[in-house]
Amino acid sequence: MNTVTRLGGFALGLAAVFGAAYGIGRVVDPAAPAVQSRHDGGAAHTSGPTAHDEVTDRVPGGLLVSDRGYTLVPVAAPAGEFAFRIGGPDGRPVTRYDVAHDKRMHLIVARRDLSGFRHVHPDLAPDGTWRVDTPLAGPGQWRAFADFAPTGGEPLILGVDVTVPGELTERPLPAPATSTTVDGYTVTLAGTPQPGRTSPLTLTVSRDGQPVTDLEPYLGAYGHLVALRRGDLAYLHVHPDGTPGDGRTRPGPEVTFLAEVPSAGSYRLYLDFRHGGRVHTAEFTVVADAAATGGGPTPGGPSPSGSAEHGTPGHGHN
Ligand SMILES: [Cu+2]
């Protein structure tokens, strides 16, 4: 079982590169042997993709506003609300979606400068319009990602730019760090993503110096990790190595992910975890370096103020 699970995780890492997020999450399911017959995308990828699939399978998620006949279309909404539809191959709004990780739609937004990340779950109206209290927290150039699986279709991550007018202050990307704090929690990161290879990333949650060992399941996992690439906001949604209730995955303090990034460069990681009845988001900047030997601290210069309160050596795999 463990071997099967590890292989499943490896497939997850590989596939995350190509942008299939939630569908591949199912690969980790104990029913994994049926993957190729259940999941057309995986089968197509491993056994002779069409020209179309070959192109889009190599594009990371979130870079396309339209893919495989589905298009993300923002629609006018009252102040304080964000609304959109997914246009389907027949030209009509899609109204039927598969549930993936407890939800039919995951909406992620971040500014183009990688600040302001939010992950929310809109409500679907019968006409196919998704609505949610706007997660766009202030002026800027935002990227909105719709992460979903239309019923009868493959999982998709579509992205669209949305501008919120107002005085725009570009924020510099925080320097790479292996520790951060959020809502009174300290989260440390061990592991370095390496382009083209599956790399474990282990996040460890503590509070007041004590490890948190009672993380609460959130969307069927003890953590959700999204990585956005600096420069184009390529989107990787990576899932933990293990799920609550599988008999081997403990509710903290560590949550391990298997990630593969598509290129060298800087990425911003966003870890959503649930504890104390609330969802918290810990953010990290990491640099994927083809020359890295892996496991060591992420490379980077001196930490600028505000981005790396803790140097925390000794948390890496070095
Ligand atoms: Cu979600």
PDB file of C-alpha atoms and ligand atoms in Angstrom:
ATOM      1  CA  MET A   1       0.000   0.000   0.000  1.00  0.00           C
ATOM      2  CA  ASN A   2       2.748   2.366   0.873  1.00  0.00           C
ATOM      3  CA  THR A   3       4.448   1.831  -2.453  1.00  0.00           C
ATOM      4  CA  VAL A   4       1.227   2.394  -4.286  1.00  0.00           C
ATOM      5  CA  THR A   5       0.630   5.551  -2.347  1.00  0.00           C
ATOM      6  CA  ARG A   6       4.120   6.822  -3.026  1.00  0.00           C
ATOM      7  CA  LEU A   7       3.733   6.136  -6.697  1.00  0.00           C
ATOM      8  CA  GLY A   8       0.450   7.938  -6.614  1.00  0.00           C
ATOM      9  CA  GLY A   9       2.161  10.868  -4.989  1.00  0.00           C
ATOM     10  CA  PHE A  10       4.824  10.819  -7.641  1.00  0.00           C
ATOM     11  CA  ALA A  11       2.198  10.887 -10.332  1.00  0.00           C
ATOM     12  CA  LEU A  12       0.651  13.785  -8.499  1.00  0.00           C
ATOM     13  CA  GLY A  13       3.888  15.706  -8.618  1.00  0.00           C
ATOM     14  CA  LEU A  14       4.414  15.045 -12.277  1.00  0.00           C
ATOM     15  CA  ALA A  15       0.924  15.934 -13.206  1.00  0.00           C
ATOM     16  CA  ALA A  16       0.841  19.085 -11.141  1.00  0.00           C
ATOM     17  CA  VAL A  17       3.364  20.477 -13.568  1.00  0.00           C
ATOM     18  CA  PHE A  18       0.898  20.118 -16.331  1.00  0.00           C
ATOM     19  CA  GLY A  19      -1.806  21.881 -14.459  1.00  0.00           C
ATOM     20  CA  ALA A  20      -4.235  19.108 -13.655  1.00  0.00           C
ATOM     21  CA  ALA A  21      -4.849  19.675  -9.997  1.00  0.00           C
ATOM     22  CA  TYR A  22      -7.949  18.222  -8.495  1.00  0.00           C
ATOM     23  CA  GLY A  23      -8.278  15.355 -10.908  1.00  0.00           C
ATOM     24  CA  ILE A  24      -4.831  14.218 -10.045  1.00  0.00           C
ATOM     25  CA  GLY A  25      -5.671  14.571  -6.393  1.00  0.00           C
ATOM     26  CA  ARG A  26      -7.886  11.578  -6.957  1.00  0.00           C
ATOM     27  CA  VAL A  27      -4.860   9.625  -8.038  1.00  0.00           C
ATOM     28  CA  VAL A  28      -3.776   9.572  -4.434  1.00  0.00           C
ATOM     29  CA  ASP A  29      -7.016   7.900  -3.541  1.00  0.00           C
ATOM     30  CA  PRO A  30      -6.568   4.282  -2.424  1.00  0.00           C
ATOM     31  CA  ALA A  31      -8.519   3.294  -5.520  1.00  0.00           C
ATOM     32  CA  ALA A  32      -5.546   4.470  -7.549  1.00  0.00           C
ATOM     33  CA  PRO A  33      -5.155   1.359  -9.730  1.00  0.00           C
ATOM     34  CA  ALA A  34      -8.162   2.462 -11.730  1.00  0.00           C
ATOM     35  CA  VAL A  35      -6.644   5.814 -12.498  1.00  0.00           C
ATOM     36  CA  GLN A  36      -5.859   5.355 -16.125  1.00  0.00           C
ATOM     37  CA  SER A  37      -9.261   4.066 -17.003  1.00  0.00           C
ATOM     38  CA  ARG A  38     -10.976   6.653 -14.859  1.00  0.00           C
ATOM     39  CA  HIS A  39      -9.022   9.660 -15.845  1.00  0.00           C
ATOM     40  CA  ASP A  40      -8.838  10.390 -19.511  1.00  0.00           C
ATOM     41  CA  GLY A  41      -6.216  13.068 -19.114  1.00  0.00           C
ATOM     42  CA  GLY A  42      -3.748  10.715 -17.472  1.00  0.00           C
ATOM     43  CA  ALA A  43      -4.353   8.022 -20.010  1.00  0.00           C
ATOM     44  CA  ALA A  44      -3.997  10.415 -22.899  1.00  0.00           C
ATOM     45  CA  HIS A  45      -0.816  11.780 -21.488  1.00  0.00           C
ATOM     46  CA  THR A  46       0.891   8.452 -21.038  1.00  0.00           C
ATOM     47  CA  SER A  47      -0.281   6.713 -24.163  1.00  0.00           C
ATOM     48  CA  GLY A  48      -0.154   8.960 -27.149  1.00  0.00           C
ATOM     49  CA  PRO A  49      -1.666  12.369 -26.603  1.00  0.00           C
ATOM     50  CA  THR A  50      -3.274  14.177 -29.446  1.00  0.00           C
ATOM     51  CA  ALA A  51      -1.530  17.280 -30.654  1.00  0.00           C
ATOM     52  CA  HIS A  52      -4.028  19.384 -28.777  1.00  0.00           C
ATOM     53  CA  ASP A  53      -3.518  17.557 -25.516  1.00  0.00           C
ATOM     54  CA  GLU A  54       0.217  17.594 -25.898  1.00  0.00           C
ATOM     55  CA  VAL A  55       0.252  21.362 -26.039  1.00  0.00           C
ATOM     56  CA  THR A  56      -2.140  22.060 -23.214  1.00  0.00           C
ATOM     57  CA  ASP A  57      -0.801  19.317 -20.974  1.00  0.00           C
ATOM     58  CA  ARG A  58       2.556  21.068 -21.024  1.00  0.00           C
ATOM     59  CA  VAL A  59       1.144  24.427 -20.051  1.00  0.00           C
ATOM     60  CA  PRO A  60       0.998  24.961 -16.298  1.00  0.00           C
ATOM     61  CA  GLY A  61      -2.417  25.662 -14.865  1.00  0.00           C
ATOM     62  CA  GLY A  62      -3.967  29.066 -14.688  1.00  0.00           C
ATOM     63  CA  LEU A  63      -2.243  30.651 -17.673  1.00  0.00           C
ATOM     64  CA  LEU A  64      -5.148  30.203 -20.051  1.00  0.00           C
ATOM     65  CA  VAL A  65      -8.497  31.950 -19.903  1.00  0.00           C
ATOM     66  CA  SER A  66      -9.925  29.305 -22.222  1.00  0.00           C
ATOM     67  CA  ASP A  67      -8.959  25.659 -22.550  1.00  0.00           C
ATOM     68  CA  ARG A  68     -10.577  22.535 -23.968  1.00  0.00           C
ATOM     69  CA  GLY A  69     -13.693  24.461 -24.842  1.00  0.00           C
ATOM     70  CA  TYR A  70     -14.207  26.003 -21.415  1.00  0.00           C
ATOM     71  CA  THR A  71     -13.814  29.737 -20.824  1.00  0.00           C
ATOM     72  CA  LEU A  72     -13.693  31.787 -17.637  1.00  0.00           C
ATOM     73  CA  VAL A  73     -15.886  34.861 -18.008  1.00  0.00           C
ATOM     74  CA  PRO A  74     -16.166  37.482 -15.258  1.00  0.00           C
ATOM     75  CA  VAL A  75     -19.613  39.046 -15.160  1.00  0.00           C
ATOM     76  CA  ALA A  76     -20.838  42.329 -13.752  1.00  0.00           C
ATOM     77  CA  ALA A  77     -21.615  42.148 -10.064  1.00  0.00           C
ATOM     78  CA  PRO A  78     -22.785  44.507  -7.346  1.00  0.00           C
ATOM     79  CA  ALA A  79     -20.158  46.258  -5.256  1.00  0.00           C
ATOM     80  CA  GLY A  80     -18.606  43.864  -2.805  1.00  0.00           C
ATOM     81  CA  GLU A  81     -19.339  40.804  -4.909  1.00  0.00           C
ATOM     82  CA  PHE A  82     -17.317  38.897  -7.488  1.00  0.00           C
ATOM     83  CA  ALA A  83     -19.164  36.898 -10.108  1.00  0.00           C
ATOM     84  CA  PHE A  84     -18.220  34.790 -13.104  1.00  0.00           C
ATOM     85  CA  ARG A  85     -19.364  32.005 -15.345  1.00  0.00           C
ATOM     86  CA  ILE A  86     -17.661  29.105 -17.031  1.00  0.00           C
ATOM     87  CA  GLY A  87     -18.680  28.985 -20.664  1.00  0.00           C
ATOM     88  CA  GLY A  88     -18.866  25.427 -21.940  1.00  0.00           C
ATOM     89  CA  PRO A  89     -18.056  23.835 -25.283  1.00  0.00           C
ATOM     90  CA  ASP A  90     -21.672  24.371 -26.365  1.00  0.00           C
ATOM     91  CA  GLY A  91     -21.363  28.098 -25.684  1.00  0.00           C
ATOM     92  CA  ARG A  92     -23.632  27.996 -22.671  1.00  0.00           C
ATOM     93  CA  PRO A  93     -22.693  28.520 -19.044  1.00  0.00           C
ATOM     94  CA  VAL A  94     -21.722  25.273 -17.355  1.00  0.00           C
ATOM     95  CA  THR A  95     -24.128  24.351 -14.561  1.00  0.00           C
ATOM     96  CA  ARG A  96     -22.924  20.872 -13.628  1.00  0.00           C
ATOM     97  CA  TYR A  97     -19.662  20.329 -11.809  1.00  0.00           C
ATOM     98  CA  ASP A  98     -18.043  17.457  -9.995  1.00  0.00           C
ATOM     99  CA  VAL A  99     -17.225  17.897  -6.349  1.00  0.00           C
ATOM    100  CA  ALA A 100     -13.479  17.956  -5.786  1.00  0.00           C
ATOM    101  CA  HIS A 101     -12.157  18.385  -2.272  1.00  0.00           C
ATOM    102  CA  ASP A 102     -15.601  19.093  -0.882  1.00  0.00           C
ATOM    103  CA  LYS A 103     -16.383  21.863  -3.360  1.00  0.00           C
ATOM    104  CA  ARG A 104     -17.561  22.289  -6.920  1.00  0.00           C
ATOM    105  CA  MET A 105     -15.530  25.441  -7.418  1.00  0.00           C
ATOM    106  CA  HIS A 106     -12.349  26.741  -5.881  1.00  0.00           C
ATOM    107  CA  LEU A 107     -11.635  30.389  -6.637  1.00  0.00           C
ATOM    108  CA  ILE A 108      -8.143  31.625  -5.920  1.00  0.00           C
ATOM    109  CA  VAL A 109      -7.062  35.215  -6.377  1.00  0.00           C
ATOM    110  CA  ALA A 110      -3.719  36.963  -6.057  1.00  0.00           C
ATOM    111  CA  ARG A 111      -2.366  40.259  -7.205  1.00  0.00           C
ATOM    112  CA  ARG A 112       0.107  40.207 -10.063  1.00  0.00           C
ATOM    113  CA  ASP A 113       2.809  41.092  -7.540  1.00  0.00           C
ATOM    114  CA  LEU A 114       1.847  37.905  -5.611  1.00  0.00           C
ATOM    115  CA  SER A 115       0.360  39.798  -2.674  1.00  0.00           C
ATOM    116  CA  GLY A 116      -3.198  39.457  -1.454  1.00  0.00           C
ATOM    117  CA  PHE A 117      -3.769  35.722  -1.910  1.00  0.00           C
ATOM    118  CA  ARG A 118      -7.272  34.435  -1.115  1.00  0.00           C
ATOM    119  CA  HIS A 119      -8.922  31.037  -1.630  1.00  0.00           C
ATOM    120  CA  VAL A 120     -12.729  31.106  -1.498  1.00  0.00           C
ATOM    121  CA  HIS A 121     -15.726  29.007  -2.523  1.00  0.00           C
ATOM    122  CA  PRO A 122     -18.430  30.746  -4.546  1.00  0.00           C
ATOM    123  CA  ASP A 123     -22.083  29.727  -4.724  1.00  0.00           C
ATOM    124  CA  LEU A 124     -23.588  28.531  -7.978  1.00  0.00           C
ATOM    125  CA  ALA A 125     -26.838  30.047  -9.238  1.00  0.00           C
ATOM    126  CA  PRO A 126     -29.088  27.925 -11.459  1.00  0.00           C
ATOM    127  CA  ASP A 127     -28.090  29.976 -14.521  1.00  0.00           C
ATOM    128  CA  GLY A 128     -24.448  29.009 -14.102  1.00  0.00           C
ATOM    129  CA  THR A 129     -23.280  32.213 -12.409  1.00  0.00           C
ATOM    130  CA  TRP A 130     -20.845  31.800  -9.531  1.00  0.00           C
ATOM    131  CA  ARG A 131     -21.021  34.511  -6.853  1.00  0.00           C
ATOM    132  CA  VAL A 132     -18.942  35.226  -3.782  1.00  0.00           C
ATOM    133  CA  ASP A 133     -18.173  38.133  -1.472  1.00  0.00           C
ATOM    134  CA  THR A 134     -15.325  39.653  -3.388  1.00  0.00           C
ATOM    135  CA  PRO A 135     -11.931  38.341  -2.382  1.00  0.00           C
ATOM    136  CA  LEU A 136     -10.254  41.202  -4.271  1.00  0.00           C
ATOM    137  CA  ALA A 137      -8.989  43.142  -1.285  1.00  0.00           C
ATOM    138  CA  GLY A 138      -8.083  46.518  -2.677  1.00  0.00           C
ATOM    139  CA  PRO A 139      -6.658  48.121  -5.803  1.00  0.00           C
ATOM    140  CA  GLY A 140      -4.366  46.302  -8.142  1.00  0.00           C
ATOM    141  CA  GLN A 141      -3.937  43.970 -11.045  1.00  0.00           C
ATOM    142  CA  TRP A 142      -5.414  40.693  -9.866  1.00  0.00           C
ATOM    143  CA  ARG A 143      -5.333  37.231 -11.332  1.00  0.00           C
ATOM    144  CA  ALA A 144      -8.398  35.102 -10.600  1.00  0.00           C
ATOM    145  CA  PHE A 145      -8.125  31.319 -10.957  1.00  0.00           C
ATOM    146  CA  ALA A 146     -11.117  29.020 -11.267  1.00  0.00           C
ATOM    147  CA  ASP A 147     -10.151  25.487 -10.257  1.00  0.00           C
ATOM    148  CA  PHE A 148     -12.919  23.040 -11.104  1.00  0.00           C
ATOM    149  CA  ALA A 149     -14.002  19.884 -12.912  1.00  0.00           C
ATOM    150  CA  PRO A 150     -16.991  20.190 -15.220  1.00  0.00           C
ATOM    151  CA  THR A 151     -19.141  17.082 -15.090  1.00  0.00           C
ATOM    152  CA  GLY A 152     -18.083  14.923 -17.977  1.00  0.00           C
ATOM    153  CA  GLY A 153     -14.904  16.903 -18.576  1.00  0.00           C
ATOM    154  CA  GLU A 154     -11.379  17.083 -17.282  1.00  0.00           C
ATOM    155  CA  PRO A 155     -10.281  19.140 -14.306  1.00  0.00           C
ATOM    156  CA  LEU A 156      -9.228  22.622 -15.337  1.00  0.00           C
ATOM    157  CA  ILE A 157      -7.615  25.712 -13.889  1.00  0.00           C
ATOM    158  CA  LEU A 158      -8.525  28.781 -15.889  1.00  0.00           C
ATOM    159  CA  GLY A 159      -7.198  32.255 -15.119  1.00  0.00           C
ATOM    160  CA  VAL A 160      -8.290  35.777 -15.936  1.00  0.00           C
ATOM    161  CA  ASP A 161      -6.949  39.230 -15.115  1.00  0.00           C
ATOM    162  CA  VAL A 162      -9.167  41.556 -13.129  1.00  0.00           C
ATOM    163  CA  THR A 163      -8.292  45.173 -12.396  1.00  0.00           C
ATOM    164  CA  VAL A 164      -9.466  46.883  -9.252  1.00  0.00           C
ATOM    165  CA  PRO A 165      -9.016  50.610  -9.824  1.00  0.00           C
ATOM    166  CA  GLY A 166      -7.352  52.801  -7.278  1.00  0.00           C
ATOM    167  CA  GLU A 167      -3.942  53.848  -6.198  1.00  0.00           C
ATOM    168  CA  LEU A 168      -1.662  50.943  -6.889  1.00  0.00           C
ATOM    169  CA  THR A 169       1.420  50.269  -4.837  1.00  0.00           C
ATOM    170  CA  GLU A 170       3.478  47.408  -6.121  1.00  0.00           C
ATOM    171  CA  ARG A 171       4.850  45.301  -3.298  1.00  0.00           C
ATOM    172  CA  PRO A 172       8.247  43.668  -3.662  1.00  0.00           C
ATOM    173  CA  LEU A 173       8.270  39.900  -3.439  1.00  0.00           C
ATOM    174  CA  PRO A 174       9.364  38.958   0.085  1.00  0.00           C
ATOM    175  CA  ALA A 175      12.756  37.308   0.228  1.00  0.00           C
ATOM    176  CA  PRO A 176      13.003  33.535   0.467  1.00  0.00           C
ATOM    177  CA  ALA A 177      12.541  32.322   4.020  1.00  0.00           C
ATOM    178  CA  THR A 178      12.040  29.019   5.776  1.00  0.00           C
ATOM    179  CA  SER A 179       9.761  30.336   8.485  1.00  0.00           C
ATOM    180  CA  THR A 180       6.818  32.686   8.685  1.00  0.00           C
ATOM    181  CA  THR A 181       4.114  33.621  11.119  1.00  0.00           C
ATOM    182  CA  VAL A 182       0.369  33.943  10.628  1.00  0.00           C
ATOM    183  CA  ASP A 183      -2.397  34.498  13.186  1.00  0.00           C
ATOM    184  CA  GLY A 184      -0.044  33.585  16.022  1.00  0.00           C
ATOM    185  CA  TYR A 185       1.185  30.382  14.369  1.00  0.00           C
ATOM    186  CA  THR A 186       4.726  29.792  13.251  1.00  0.00           C
ATOM    187  CA  VAL A 187       5.084  27.712  10.110  1.00  0.00           C
ATOM    188  CA  THR A 188       8.426  26.410   8.925  1.00  0.00           C
ATOM    189  CA  LEU A 189       9.269  25.022   5.527  1.00  0.00           C
ATOM    190  CA  ALA A 190      11.753  22.260   4.796  1.00  0.00           C
ATOM    191  CA  GLY A 191      12.672  21.231   1.299  1.00  0.00           C
ATOM    192  CA  THR A 192      13.437  23.023  -1.921  1.00  0.00           C
ATOM    193  CA  PRO A 193      11.482  22.571  -5.119  1.00  0.00           C
ATOM    194  CA  GLN A 194      13.565  21.455  -8.051  1.00  0.00           C
ATOM    195  CA  PRO A 195      12.513  21.942 -11.642  1.00  0.00           C
ATOM    196  CA  GLY A 196      11.409  18.748 -13.329  1.00  0.00           C
ATOM    197  CA  ARG A 197      11.686  16.629 -10.206  1.00  0.00           C
ATOM    198  CA  THR A 198       9.289  15.673  -7.478  1.00  0.00           C
ATOM    199  CA  SER A 199      10.437  17.287  -4.270  1.00  0.00           C
ATOM    200  CA  PRO A 200       8.931  16.867  -0.832  1.00  0.00           C
ATOM    201  CA  LEU A 201       8.019  20.079   0.894  1.00  0.00           C
ATOM    202  CA  THR A 202       7.294  19.687   4.585  1.00  0.00           C
ATOM    203  CA  LEU A 203       5.518  22.417   6.490  1.00  0.00           C
ATOM    204  CA  THR A 204       5.507  22.322  10.283  1.00  0.00           C
ATOM    205  CA  VAL A 205       3.001  24.258  12.339  1.00  0.00           C
ATOM    206  CA  SER A 206       3.606  25.415  15.908  1.00  0.00           C
ATOM    207  CA  ARG A 207       2.036  27.882  18.268  1.00  0.00           C
ATOM    208  CA  ASP A 208       3.638  29.472  21.321  1.00  0.00           C
ATOM    209  CA  GLY A 209       6.611  27.196  20.803  1.00  0.00           C
ATOM    210  CA  GLN A 210       4.496  24.033  20.905  1.00  0.00           C
ATOM    211  CA  PRO A 211       3.918  21.794  17.899  1.00  0.00           C
ATOM    212  CA  VAL A 212       0.314  21.795  16.720  1.00  0.00           C
ATOM    213  CA  THR A 213      -0.813  18.165  16.688  1.00  0.00           C
ATOM    214  CA  ASP A 214      -4.528  18.657  16.198  1.00  0.00           C
ATOM    215  CA  LEU A 215      -4.832  20.265  12.811  1.00  0.00           C
ATOM    216  CA  GLU A 216      -8.395  20.065  11.533  1.00  0.00           C
ATOM    217  CA  PRO A 217      -9.250  18.622   8.143  1.00  0.00           C
ATOM    218  CA  TYR A 218      -9.901  21.348   5.627  1.00  0.00           C
ATOM    219  CA  LEU A 219     -11.412  20.321   2.305  1.00  0.00           C
ATOM    220  CA  GLY A 220     -10.471  16.727   2.996  1.00  0.00           C
ATOM    221  CA  ALA A 221      -6.837  17.340   3.892  1.00  0.00           C
ATOM    222  CA  TYR A 222      -4.659  18.762   6.643  1.00  0.00           C
ATOM    223  CA  GLY A 223      -3.403  21.418   4.311  1.00  0.00           C
ATOM    224  CA  HIS A 224      -3.737  22.828   0.837  1.00  0.00           C
ATOM    225  CA  LEU A 225      -0.740  24.270  -0.915  1.00  0.00           C
ATOM    226  CA  VAL A 226      -0.870  26.526  -3.933  1.00  0.00           C
ATOM    227  CA  ALA A 227       2.292  27.722  -5.665  1.00  0.00           C
ATOM    228  CA  LEU A 228       2.332  30.691  -8.021  1.00  0.00           C
ATOM    229  CA  ARG A 229       5.300  31.374 -10.268  1.00  0.00           C
ATOM    230  CA  ARG A 230       6.685  34.868 -10.252  1.00  0.00           C
ATOM    231  CA  GLY A 231       6.417  36.543 -13.603  1.00  0.00           C
ATOM    232  CA  ASP A 232       3.405  34.801 -15.090  1.00  0.00           C
ATOM    233  CA  LEU A 233       1.523  33.407 -12.078  1.00  0.00           C
ATOM    234  CA  ALA A 234       1.567  29.853 -13.376  1.00  0.00           C
ATOM    235  CA  TYR A 235      -0.520  27.975 -10.842  1.00  0.00           C
ATOM    236  CA  LEU A 236       0.340  24.705  -9.159  1.00  0.00           C
ATOM    237  CA  HIS A 237      -2.084  23.157  -6.737  1.00  0.00           C
ATOM    238  CA  VAL A 238      -0.294  20.438  -4.859  1.00  0.00           C
ATOM    239  CA  HIS A 239      -1.862  18.078  -2.361  1.00  0.00           C
ATOM    240  CA  PRO A 240      -0.493  16.514   0.782  1.00  0.00           C
ATOM    241  CA  ASP A 241       1.225  13.190   0.885  1.00  0.00           C
ATOM    242  CA  GLY A 242      -1.544  11.483   2.836  1.00  0.00           C
ATOM    243  CA  THR A 243      -5.083  12.245   3.871  1.00  0.00           C
ATOM    244  CA  PRO A 244      -6.926  12.316   7.200  1.00  0.00           C
ATOM    245  CA  GLY A 245      -8.133   8.896   8.192  1.00  0.00           C
ATOM    246  CA  ASP A 246      -5.775   6.910   5.977  1.00  0.00           C
ATOM    247  CA  GLY A 247      -4.174   5.351   9.046  1.00  0.00           C
ATOM    248  CA  ARG A 248      -0.752   6.905   8.574  1.00  0.00           C
ATOM    249  CA  THR A 249      -1.302  10.642   8.295  1.00  0.00           C
ATOM    250  CA  ARG A 250      -1.154  12.524  11.565  1.00  0.00           C
ATOM    251  CA  PRO A 251      -2.939  15.843  12.135  1.00  0.00           C
ATOM    252  CA  GLY A 252       0.268  17.817  12.397  1.00  0.00           C
ATOM    253  CA  PRO A 253       2.561  19.284  13.262  1.00  0.00           C
ATOM    254  CA  GLU A 254       3.986  18.305   9.875  1.00  0.00           C
ATOM    255  CA  VAL A 255       2.178  18.366   6.569  1.00  0.00           C
ATOM    256  CA  THR A 256       4.164  17.039   3.641  1.00  0.00           C
ATOM    257  CA  PHE A 257       3.482  17.843   0.021  1.00  0.00           C
ATOM    258  CA  LEU A 258       4.921  16.405  -3.131  1.00  0.00           C
ATOM    259  CA  ALA A 259       5.583  19.193  -5.555  1.00  0.00           C
ATOM    260  CA  GLU A 260       7.173  19.568  -8.915  1.00  0.00           C
ATOM    261  CA  VAL A 261       7.726  22.972 -10.383  1.00  0.00           C
ATOM    262  CA  PRO A 262       7.945  23.455 -14.135  1.00  0.00           C
ATOM    263  CA  SER A 263      11.015  25.701 -14.213  1.00  0.00           C
ATOM    264  CA  ALA A 264      13.672  27.436 -12.204  1.00  0.00           C
ATOM    265  CA  GLY A 265      12.592  30.718 -10.714  1.00  0.00           C
ATOM    266  CA  SER A 266      10.825  32.252  -7.765  1.00  0.00           C
ATOM    267  CA  TYR A 267       7.546  30.919  -6.470  1.00  0.00           C
ATOM    268  CA  ARG A 268       5.232  32.086  -3.759  1.00  0.00           C
ATOM    269  CA  LEU A 269       3.747  29.252  -1.705  1.00  0.00           C
ATOM    270  CA  TYR A 270       0.431  29.639   0.078  1.00  0.00           C
ATOM    271  CA  LEU A 271      -0.438  27.038   2.709  1.00  0.00           C
ATOM    272  CA  ASP A 272      -4.046  26.937   3.871  1.00  0.00           C
ATOM    273  CA  PHE A 273      -4.517  25.012   7.103  1.00  0.00           C
ATOM    274  CA  ARG A 274      -7.340  24.836   9.595  1.00  0.00           C
ATOM    275  CA  HIS A 275      -6.962  25.038  13.356  1.00  0.00           C
ATOM    276  CA  GLY A 276      -9.116  26.491  16.094  1.00  0.00           C
ATOM    277  CA  GLY A 277     -12.072  26.496  13.733  1.00  0.00           C
ATOM    278  CA  ARG A 278     -10.441  28.943  11.343  1.00  0.00           C
ATOM    279  CA  VAL A 279      -8.481  28.713   8.127  1.00  0.00           C
ATOM    280  CA  HIS A 280      -5.067  30.330   8.190  1.00  0.00           C
ATOM    281  CA  THR A 281      -2.787  31.040   5.247  1.00  0.00           C
ATOM    282  CA  ALA A 282       0.988  30.909   5.622  1.00  0.00           C
ATOM    283  CA  GLU A 283       3.054  32.317   2.764  1.00  0.00           C
ATOM    284  CA  PHE A 284       6.590  31.608   1.658  1.00  0.00           C
ATOM    285  CA  THR A 285       8.841  32.653  -1.171  1.00  0.00           C
ATOM    286  CA  VAL A 286      10.967  29.822  -2.515  1.00  0.00           C
ATOM    287  CA  VAL A 287      13.473  29.702  -5.329  1.00  0.00           C
ATOM    288  CA  ALA A 288      13.635  26.648  -7.521  1.00  0.00           C
ATOM    289  CA  ASP A 289      17.144  26.273  -8.809  1.00  0.00           C
ATOM    290  CA  ALA A 290      18.155  23.651 -11.307  1.00  0.00           C
ATOM    291  CA  ALA A 291      21.603  23.609  -9.746  1.00  0.00           C
ATOM    292  CA  ALA A 292      20.325  23.014  -6.230  1.00  0.00           C
ATOM    293  CA  THR A 293      21.115  19.671  -4.714  1.00  0.00           C
ATOM    294  CA  GLY A 294      17.867  19.732  -2.835  1.00  0.00           C
ATOM    295  CA  GLY A 295      16.817  19.814   0.754  1.00  0.00           C
ATOM    296  CA  GLY A 296      18.913  22.744   1.834  1.00  0.00           C
ATOM    297  CA  PRO A 297      17.733  26.163   2.749  1.00  0.00           C
ATOM    298  CA  THR A 298      16.296  28.120  -0.097  1.00  0.00           C
ATOM    299  CA  PRO A 299      18.893  30.397  -1.603  1.00  0.00           C
ATOM    300  CA  GLY A 300      18.572  34.090  -1.165  1.00  0.00           C
ATOM    301  CA  GLY A 301      20.237  37.180   0.084  1.00  0.00           C
ATOM    302  CA  PRO A 302      19.714  39.024   3.318  1.00  0.00           C
ATOM    303  CA  SER A 303      16.122  39.093   4.445  1.00  0.00           C
ATOM    304  CA  PRO A 304      14.475  42.454   4.045  1.00  0.00           C
ATOM    305  CA  SER A 305      12.438  43.785   6.892  1.00  0.00           C
ATOM    306  CA  GLY A 306       9.082  42.247   7.455  1.00  0.00           C
ATOM    307  CA  SER A 307       9.394  39.173   5.342  1.00  0.00           C
ATOM    308  CA  ALA A 308      11.461  36.778   7.354  1.00  0.00           C
ATOM    309  CA  GLU A 309      11.116  37.306  11.034  1.00  0.00           C
ATOM    310  CA  HIS A 310      12.866  34.061  11.776  1.00  0.00           C
ATOM    311  CA  GLY A 311      15.929  32.678  10.121  1.00  0.00           C
ATOM    312  CA  THR A 312      15.262  29.246  11.694  1.00  0.00           C
ATOM    313  CA  PRO A 313      18.252  27.277  10.631  1.00  0.00           C
ATOM    314  CA  GLY A 314      17.947  23.627  11.534  1.00  0.00           C
ATOM    315  CA  HIS A 315      14.555  23.100   9.986  1.00  0.00           C
ATOM    316  CA  GLY A 316      15.804  22.059   6.601  1.00  0.00           C
ATOM    317  CA  HIS A 317      16.777  18.609   5.456  1.00  0.00           C
ATOM    318  CA  ASN A 318      20.362  19.733   5.250  1.00  0.00           C
TER     319      ASN A 318
HETATM  320 CU    CU B   1     -11.011  25.568  -2.513  1.00  0.00          CU
END
